PDB file of C-alpha atoms in Angstrom:
ATOM      1  CA  ASP A   1      86.286  82.269 114.497  1.00  0.00           C
ATOM      2  CA  ILE A   2      85.779  79.307 112.155  1.00  0.00           C
ATOM      3  CA  GLN A   3      88.813  78.775 109.945  1.00  0.00           C
ATOM      4  CA  LEU A   4      88.365  77.269 106.505  1.00  0.00           C
ATOM      5  CA  THR A   5      91.323  75.517 104.873  1.00  0.00           C
ATOM      6  CA  GLN A   6      91.190  74.905 101.229  1.00  0.00           C
ATOM      7  CA  SER A   7      93.385  72.412  99.376  1.00  0.00           C
ATOM      8  CA  PRO A   8      95.084  72.589  97.063  1.00  0.00           C
ATOM      9  CA  SER A   9      95.762  76.301  96.813  1.00  0.00           C
ATOM     10  CA  PHE A  10      96.849  75.839  93.233  1.00  0.00           C
ATOM     11  CA  LEU A  11      95.870  73.218  90.725  1.00  0.00           C
ATOM     12  CA  SER A  12      97.043  72.625  87.207  1.00  0.00           C
ATOM     13  CA  ALA A  13      94.614  70.543  85.067  1.00  0.00           C
ATOM     14  CA  SER A  14      93.776  69.696  81.508  1.00  0.00           C
ATOM     15  CA  LEU A  15      90.512  70.068  79.597  1.00  0.00           C
ATOM     16  CA  GLY A  16      88.254  67.158  80.385  1.00  0.00           C
ATOM     17  CA  ASP A  17      89.864  66.399  83.686  1.00  0.00           C
ATOM     18  CA  ARG A  18      87.987  65.581  86.915  1.00  0.00           C
ATOM     19  CA  VAL A  19      88.877  68.134  89.568  1.00  0.00           C
ATOM     20  CA  THR A  20      88.271  68.057  93.305  1.00  0.00           C
ATOM     21  CA  ILE A  21      88.786  70.876  95.769  1.00  0.00           C
ATOM     22  CA  THR A  22      88.529  70.319  99.526  1.00  0.00           C
ATOM     23  CA  CYS A  23      87.473  72.716 102.232  1.00  0.00           C
ATOM     24  CA  ARG A  24      87.962  71.793 105.777  1.00  0.00           C
ATOM     25  CA  ALA A  25      86.350  73.748 108.682  1.00  0.00           C
ATOM     26  CA  SER A  26      87.972  74.152 112.054  1.00  0.00           C
ATOM     27  CA  GLN A  27      84.679  73.180 113.755  1.00  0.00           C
ATOM     28  CA  GLY A  28      81.406  71.616 112.548  1.00  0.00           C
ATOM     29  CA  ILE A  29      79.307  73.863 110.378  1.00  0.00           C
ATOM     30  CA  SER A  30      76.550  71.392 109.399  1.00  0.00           C
ATOM     31  CA  SER A  31      75.845  72.127 105.729  1.00  0.00           C
ATOM     32  CA  TYR A  32      76.200  75.884 105.912  1.00  0.00           C
ATOM     33  CA  LEU A  33      78.748  76.212 103.186  1.00  0.00           C
ATOM     34  CA  ALA A  34      78.908  77.978  99.820  1.00  0.00           C
ATOM     35  CA  TRP A  35      81.337  77.698  96.879  1.00  0.00           C
ATOM     36  CA  TYR A  36      82.108  80.682  94.644  1.00  0.00           C
ATOM     37  CA  GLN A  37      83.958  81.003  91.262  1.00  0.00           C
ATOM     38  CA  GLN A  38      85.908  84.205  90.545  1.00  0.00           C
ATOM     39  CA  LYS A  39      87.523  85.051  87.263  1.00  0.00           C
ATOM     40  CA  PRO A  40      90.315  87.661  86.951  1.00  0.00           C
ATOM     41  CA  GLY A  41      88.862  91.149  87.342  1.00  0.00           C
ATOM     42  CA  LYS A  42      85.389  89.959  88.010  1.00  0.00           C
ATOM     43  CA  ALA A  43      83.153  89.616  90.982  1.00  0.00           C
ATOM     44  CA  PRO A  44      82.704  86.166  92.709  1.00  0.00           C
ATOM     45  CA  LYS A  45      79.799  84.098  91.420  1.00  0.00           C
ATOM     46  CA  LEU A  46      77.761  81.767  93.581  1.00  0.00           C
ATOM     47  CA  LEU A  47      78.028  78.202  92.420  1.00  0.00           C
ATOM     48  CA  ILE A  48      76.744  76.002  95.207  1.00  0.00           C
ATOM     49  CA  TYR A  49      75.041  76.717  98.537  1.00  0.00           C
ATOM     50  CA  ALA A  50      73.933  74.610 101.438  1.00  0.00           C
ATOM     51  CA  ALA A  51      77.027  72.410 100.675  1.00  0.00           C
ATOM     52  CA  SER A  52      75.394  70.618  97.752  1.00  0.00           C
ATOM     53  CA  THR A  53      72.587  72.727  96.108  1.00  0.00           C
ATOM     54  CA  LEU A  54      73.473  73.944  92.610  1.00  0.00           C
ATOM     55  CA  GLN A  55      72.744  77.600  92.079  1.00  0.00           C
ATOM     56  CA  SER A  56      70.260  78.197  89.088  1.00  0.00           C
ATOM     57  CA  GLY A  57      72.144  78.407  85.796  1.00  0.00           C
ATOM     58  CA  VAL A  58      75.293  76.665  86.999  1.00  0.00           C
ATOM     59  CA  PRO A  59      76.315  73.753  84.778  1.00  0.00           C
ATOM     60  CA  SER A  60      75.675  70.349  86.145  1.00  0.00           C
ATOM     61  CA  ARG A  61      79.399  69.415  85.860  1.00  0.00           C
ATOM     62  CA  PHE A  62      79.748  71.292  89.095  1.00  0.00           C
ATOM     63  CA  SER A  63      78.748  69.533  92.233  1.00  0.00           C
ATOM     64  CA  GLY A  64      79.288  69.853  96.056  1.00  0.00           C
ATOM     65  CA  SER A  65      79.192  67.407  98.898  1.00  0.00           C
ATOM     66  CA  GLY A  66      80.013  67.165 102.567  1.00  0.00           C
ATOM     67  CA  SER A  67      78.815  68.175 105.936  1.00  0.00           C
ATOM     68  CA  GLY A  68      80.277  68.862 109.341  1.00  0.00           C
ATOM     69  CA  THR A  69      83.935  69.737 108.813  1.00  0.00           C
ATOM     70  CA  GLU A  70      84.912  68.409 105.308  1.00  0.00           C
ATOM     71  CA  PHE A  71      83.497  69.563 102.045  1.00  0.00           C
ATOM     72  CA  THR A  72      84.351  69.050  98.313  1.00  0.00           C
ATOM     73  CA  LEU A  73      83.688  70.911  95.121  1.00  0.00           C
ATOM     74  CA  THR A  74      83.948  68.647  92.010  1.00  0.00           C
ATOM     75  CA  ILE A  75      84.029  69.629  88.478  1.00  0.00           C
ATOM     76  CA  SER A  76      83.390  66.459  86.576  1.00  0.00           C
ATOM     77  CA  SER A  77      84.917  67.459  83.194  1.00  0.00           C
ATOM     78  CA  LEU A  78      86.917  70.667  83.171  1.00  0.00           C
ATOM     79  CA  GLN A  79      85.946  73.144  80.378  1.00  0.00           C
ATOM     80  CA  PRO A  80      87.885  76.232  79.197  1.00  0.00           C
ATOM     81  CA  GLU A  81      85.625  78.635  81.025  1.00  0.00           C
ATOM     82  CA  ASP A  82      86.140  76.843  84.333  1.00  0.00           C
ATOM     83  CA  PHE A  83      89.805  78.100  84.698  1.00  0.00           C
ATOM     84  CA  ALA A  84      89.283  80.431  87.644  1.00  0.00           C
ATOM     85  CA  ALA A  85      89.768  80.778  91.384  1.00  0.00           C
ATOM     86  CA  TYR A  86      87.295  79.004  93.719  1.00  0.00           C
ATOM     87  CA  TYR A  87      86.456  79.869  97.264  1.00  0.00           C
ATOM     88  CA  CYS A  88      84.489  78.169  99.955  1.00  0.00           C
ATOM     89  CA  GLN A  89      82.483  80.244 102.648  1.00  0.00           C
ATOM     90  CA  GLN A  90      80.908  79.317 105.853  1.00  0.00           C
ATOM     91  CA  VAL A  91      77.613  80.963 106.922  1.00  0.00           C
ATOM     92  CA  ASN A  92      77.135  79.009 110.077  1.00  0.00           C
ATOM     93  CA  SER A  93      78.270  81.635 112.454  1.00  0.00           C
ATOM     94  CA  TYR A  94      79.756  85.167 112.680  1.00  0.00           C
ATOM     95  CA  PRO A  95      82.088  86.319 111.484  1.00  0.00           C
ATOM     96  CA  LEU A  96      81.495  84.673 108.140  1.00  0.00           C
ATOM     97  CA  THR A  97      84.636  83.352 106.751  1.00  0.00           C
ATOM     98  CA  PHE A  98      86.156  82.356 103.414  1.00  0.00           C
ATOM     99  CA  GLY A  99      88.721  79.762 102.552  1.00  0.00           C
ATOM    100  CA  GLY A 100      92.079  80.920 101.151  1.00  0.00           C
ATOM    101  CA  GLY A 101      91.035  79.952  97.564  1.00  0.00           C
ATOM    102  CA  THR A 102      92.133  77.536  94.978  1.00  0.00           C
ATOM    103  CA  LYS A 103      93.346  78.702  91.559  1.00  0.00           C
ATOM    104  CA  VAL A 104      92.707  76.275  88.707  1.00  0.00           C
ATOM    105  CA  GLU A 105      95.023  76.782  85.746  1.00  0.00           C
ATOM    106  CA  ILE A 106      95.525  75.056  82.469  1.00  0.00           C
ATOM    107  CA  LYS A 107      98.158  72.351  82.310  1.00  0.00           C
TER     108      LYS A 107
ATOM    109  CA  GLU B   1      67.488  91.380  86.873  1.00  0.00           C
ATOM    110  CA  VAL B   2      69.331  91.915  90.147  1.00  0.00           C
ATOM    111  CA  GLN B   3      71.858  94.769  89.821  1.00  0.00           C
ATOM    112  CA  LEU B   4      74.253  96.043  92.412  1.00  0.00           C
ATOM    113  CA  VAL B   5      76.467  99.062  91.598  1.00  0.00           C
ATOM    114  CA  GLU B   6      79.182 100.202  94.007  1.00  0.00           C
ATOM    115  CA  SER B   7      80.615 103.643  94.029  1.00  0.00           C
ATOM    116  CA  GLY B   8      82.698 105.967  96.198  1.00  0.00           C
ATOM    117  CA  GLY B   9      86.042 104.262  95.996  1.00  0.00           C
ATOM    118  CA  GLY B  10      89.282 106.079  95.489  1.00  0.00           C
ATOM    119  CA  LEU B  11      92.596 107.137  96.968  1.00  0.00           C
ATOM    120  CA  VAL B  12      92.618 108.169 100.659  1.00  0.00           C
ATOM    121  CA  GLN B  13      95.449 108.829 103.107  1.00  0.00           C
ATOM    122  CA  PRO B  14      95.928 106.680 106.158  1.00  0.00           C
ATOM    123  CA  GLY B  15      93.755 107.864 109.020  1.00  0.00           C
ATOM    124  CA  GLY B  16      91.231 109.276 106.598  1.00  0.00           C
ATOM    125  CA  SER B  17      87.572 108.446 105.825  1.00  0.00           C
ATOM    126  CA  LEU B  18      85.562 107.265 102.859  1.00  0.00           C
ATOM    127  CA  ARG B  19      81.947 106.384 102.194  1.00  0.00           C
ATOM    128  CA  LEU B  20      81.035 103.705  99.792  1.00  0.00           C
ATOM    129  CA  SER B  21      77.558 103.347  98.317  1.00  0.00           C
ATOM    130  CA  CYS B  22      75.854 100.464  96.676  1.00  0.00           C
ATOM    131  CA  ALA B  23      72.784 101.046  94.500  1.00  0.00           C
ATOM    132  CA  ALA B  24      70.452  98.137  94.200  1.00  0.00           C
ATOM    133  CA  SER B  25      67.768  97.386  91.653  1.00  0.00           C
ATOM    134  CA  GLY B  26      65.784  94.402  90.307  1.00  0.00           C
ATOM    135  CA  PHE B  27      64.658  93.174  93.691  1.00  0.00           C
ATOM    136  CA  THR B  28      62.815  94.252  96.868  1.00  0.00           C
ATOM    137  CA  PHE B  29      65.793  95.739  98.571  1.00  0.00           C
ATOM    138  CA  SER B  30      64.052  96.297 101.906  1.00  0.00           C
ATOM    139  CA  ASP B  31      63.363  92.618 102.387  1.00  0.00           C
ATOM    140  CA  HIS B  32      67.004  91.582 102.145  1.00  0.00           C
ATOM    141  CA  TYR B  33      70.064  91.306 104.344  1.00  0.00           C
ATOM    142  CA  MET B  34      72.989  92.916 102.589  1.00  0.00           C
ATOM    143  CA  ASP B  35      76.746  92.289 102.948  1.00  0.00           C
ATOM    144  CA  TRP B  36      80.077  93.952 102.190  1.00  0.00           C
ATOM    145  CA  VAL B  37      83.067  91.787 101.225  1.00  0.00           C
ATOM    146  CA  ARG B  38      86.530  92.943 100.274  1.00  0.00           C
ATOM    147  CA  GLN B  39      89.545  91.580  98.376  1.00  0.00           C
ATOM    148  CA  ALA B  40      92.960  93.007  98.750  1.00  0.00           C
ATOM    149  CA  PRO B  41      95.058  93.107  95.489  1.00  0.00           C
ATOM    150  CA  GLY B  42      96.121  89.537  94.659  1.00  0.00           C
ATOM    151  CA  LYS B  43      94.535  88.083  97.814  1.00  0.00           C
ATOM    152  CA  GLY B  44      91.432  86.112  98.830  1.00  0.00           C
ATOM    153  CA  LEU B  45      87.999  87.274  99.863  1.00  0.00           C
ATOM    154  CA  GLU B  46      87.266  88.718 103.314  1.00  0.00           C
ATOM    155  CA  TRP B  47      83.845  89.231 104.676  1.00  0.00           C
ATOM    156  CA  VAL B  48      83.438  92.797 106.061  1.00  0.00           C
ATOM    157  CA  GLY B  49      79.957  92.935 107.564  1.00  0.00           C
ATOM    158  CA  ARG B  50      76.227  92.607 107.172  1.00  0.00           C
ATOM    159  CA  SER B  51      73.071  94.796 107.514  1.00  0.00           C
ATOM    160  CA  ARG B  52      69.902  93.030 108.492  1.00  0.00           C
ATOM    161  CA  ASN B  53      66.610  94.294 107.144  1.00  0.00           C
ATOM    162  CA  LYS B  54      63.861  96.432 108.824  1.00  0.00           C
ATOM    163  CA  ALA B  55      62.089  93.346 110.159  1.00  0.00           C
ATOM    164  CA  ASN B  56      65.295  92.624 112.136  1.00  0.00           C
ATOM    165  CA  SER B  57      65.799  96.248 113.212  1.00  0.00           C
ATOM    166  CA  TYR B  58      68.643  97.030 110.780  1.00  0.00           C
ATOM    167  CA  THR B  59      71.065  95.422 113.084  1.00  0.00           C
ATOM    168  CA  THR B  60      74.676  94.858 111.891  1.00  0.00           C
ATOM    169  CA  GLU B  61      77.546  92.428 112.158  1.00  0.00           C
ATOM    170  CA  TYR B  62      81.156  93.143 111.540  1.00  0.00           C
ATOM    171  CA  ALA B  63      84.456  91.444 111.031  1.00  0.00           C
ATOM    172  CA  ALA B  64      86.873  92.025 114.002  1.00  0.00           C
ATOM    173  CA  SER B  65      89.347  93.744 111.598  1.00  0.00           C
ATOM    174  CA  VAL B  66      86.894  96.542 110.827  1.00  0.00           C
ATOM    175  CA  LYS B  67      84.680  96.715 113.927  1.00  0.00           C
ATOM    176  CA  ASP B  68      84.639 100.211 115.628  1.00  0.00           C
ATOM    177  CA  ARG B  69      86.050 101.759 112.416  1.00  0.00           C
ATOM    178  CA  PHE B  70      83.521 100.830 109.754  1.00  0.00           C
ATOM    179  CA  THR B  71      79.682 101.315 109.882  1.00  0.00           C
ATOM    180  CA  ILE B  72      77.196  99.807 107.574  1.00  0.00           C
ATOM    181  CA  SER B  73      73.905 101.589 107.058  1.00  0.00           C
ATOM    182  CA  ARG B  74      71.132 101.489 104.424  1.00  0.00           C
ATOM    183  CA  ASP B  75      68.398 103.665 103.086  1.00  0.00           C
ATOM    184  CA  ASP B  76      65.471 101.474 101.897  1.00  0.00           C
ATOM    185  CA  SER B  77      63.744 104.518 100.352  1.00  0.00           C
ATOM    186  CA  LYS B  78      66.747 104.881  97.981  1.00  0.00           C
ATOM    187  CA  ASN B  79      67.494 101.138  97.654  1.00  0.00           C
ATOM    188  CA  SER B  80      70.974 101.886  98.834  1.00  0.00           C
ATOM    189  CA  LEU B  81      73.520 100.301 101.109  1.00  0.00           C
ATOM    190  CA  TYR B  82      76.467 102.203 102.595  1.00  0.00           C
ATOM    191  CA  LEU B  83      79.842 101.581 104.156  1.00  0.00           C
ATOM    192  CA  GLN B  84      81.339 104.353 106.183  1.00  0.00           C
ATOM    193  CA  MET B  85      84.964 103.722 106.615  1.00  0.00           C
ATOM    194  CA  ASN B  86      86.865 105.717 109.230  1.00  0.00           C
ATOM    195  CA  SER B  87      90.556 105.581 110.579  1.00  0.00           C
ATOM    196  CA  LEU B  88      91.617 103.900 107.379  1.00  0.00           C
ATOM    197  CA  LYS B  89      94.705 101.821 107.300  1.00  0.00           C
ATOM    198  CA  THR B  90      96.928 100.680 104.467  1.00  0.00           C
ATOM    199  CA  GLU B  91      95.673  97.147 104.990  1.00  0.00           C
ATOM    200  CA  ASP B  92      92.172  98.292 104.146  1.00  0.00           C
ATOM    201  CA  THR B  93      93.313  98.686 100.522  1.00  0.00           C
ATOM    202  CA  ALA B  94      90.978  96.437  98.581  1.00  0.00           C
ATOM    203  CA  VAL B  95      88.202  96.051  96.148  1.00  0.00           C
ATOM    204  CA  TYR B  96      84.906  96.387  98.058  1.00  0.00           C
ATOM    205  CA  TYR B  97      81.871  94.400  96.901  1.00  0.00           C
ATOM    206  CA  CYS B  98      78.278  94.628  98.092  1.00  0.00           C
ATOM    207  CA  ALA B  99      76.244  91.445  97.913  1.00  0.00           C
ATOM    208  CA  ARG B 100      72.526  90.582  98.133  1.00  0.00           C
ATOM    209  CA  THR B 101      71.809  87.765 100.502  1.00  0.00           C
ATOM    210  CA  ALA B 102      68.829  85.366 100.415  1.00  0.00           C
ATOM    211  CA  ARG B 103      67.378  83.345 103.221  1.00  0.00           C
ATOM    212  CA  LEU B 104      67.041  79.615 102.861  1.00  0.00           C
ATOM    213  CA  TYR B 105      64.346  77.478 104.704  1.00  0.00           C
ATOM    214  CA  SER B 106      67.111  76.517 107.093  1.00  0.00           C
ATOM    215  CA  GLY B 107      67.444  80.101 108.192  1.00  0.00           C
ATOM    216  CA  SER B 108      70.837  80.448 106.716  1.00  0.00           C
ATOM    217  CA  TYR B 109      71.723  83.331 104.443  1.00  0.00           C
ATOM    218  CA  TYR B 110      73.895  83.107 101.339  1.00  0.00           C
ATOM    219  CA  LEU B 111      75.398  85.780  99.107  1.00  0.00           C
ATOM    220  CA  PHE B 112      73.488  85.178  95.872  1.00  0.00           C
ATOM    221  CA  ASN B 113      74.455  88.371  93.860  1.00  0.00           C
ATOM    222  CA  TRP B 114      77.437  90.615  93.848  1.00  0.00           C
ATOM    223  CA  GLY B 115      78.253  94.002  92.452  1.00  0.00           C
ATOM    224  CA  GLN B 116      81.220  94.733  90.321  1.00  0.00           C
ATOM    225  CA  GLY B 117      83.223  96.212  93.201  1.00  0.00           C
ATOM    226  CA  THR B 118      84.932  99.565  93.849  1.00  0.00           C
ATOM    227  CA  LEU B 119      88.667 100.042  94.579  1.00  0.00           C
ATOM    228  CA  VAL B 120      89.730 101.657  97.786  1.00  0.00           C
ATOM    229  CA  THR B 121      93.549 102.625  98.014  1.00  0.00           C
ATOM    230  CA  VAL B 122      94.775 103.763 101.343  1.00  0.00           C
ATOM    231  CA  SER B 123      98.215 105.370 100.772  1.00  0.00           C
ATOM    232  CA  SER B 124     100.194 108.389 101.559  1.00  0.00           C
TER     233      SER B 124
END
């Protein structure tokens, strides 16, 4: 199985900060990676797929990059509605797997 | 608008069974692969399994943790996806989400839409 390691697992940041979350895969997955945002009590929401493609309706302050084994999700200027948990997921091979998550909280 | 509504969750004893349903609307259900994903209380996301579409013979994939205990099925005439859960364990306690996937030109499938989830509690 492909393991996805997210870092950090917890991040404290201020409004307007630039935030970067990393997802490392235990083996190469090309660009078969998605990022999700989840707010408390809500379902996950797809932000980015194919490593860098922004899902329709997602603000442009979100961006994704990477291929192979190392990927990043960047929020260019943190907004109040961005405080949430973020997960990466690989869709390269079965079983599909998720990273452990990164919780972004207000400093 | 895509809508996915899960139902069937509840309290069940260890070793028991439960069947979850996911009612879909707003898209051509029969065209899509559909997934189940779960989230234990306070924990991260875990992919449970996938149902492919009729064109791919309704074949399924499962996570090792549920294989041989859980069965995914679908009824395209009712726009519904199901998760039959047998031999339930306390560690199966989670919110269960169904998700609509969409295929990209690359041949990969991503989970574009999610339901609100249904809670399954396995406890004596």
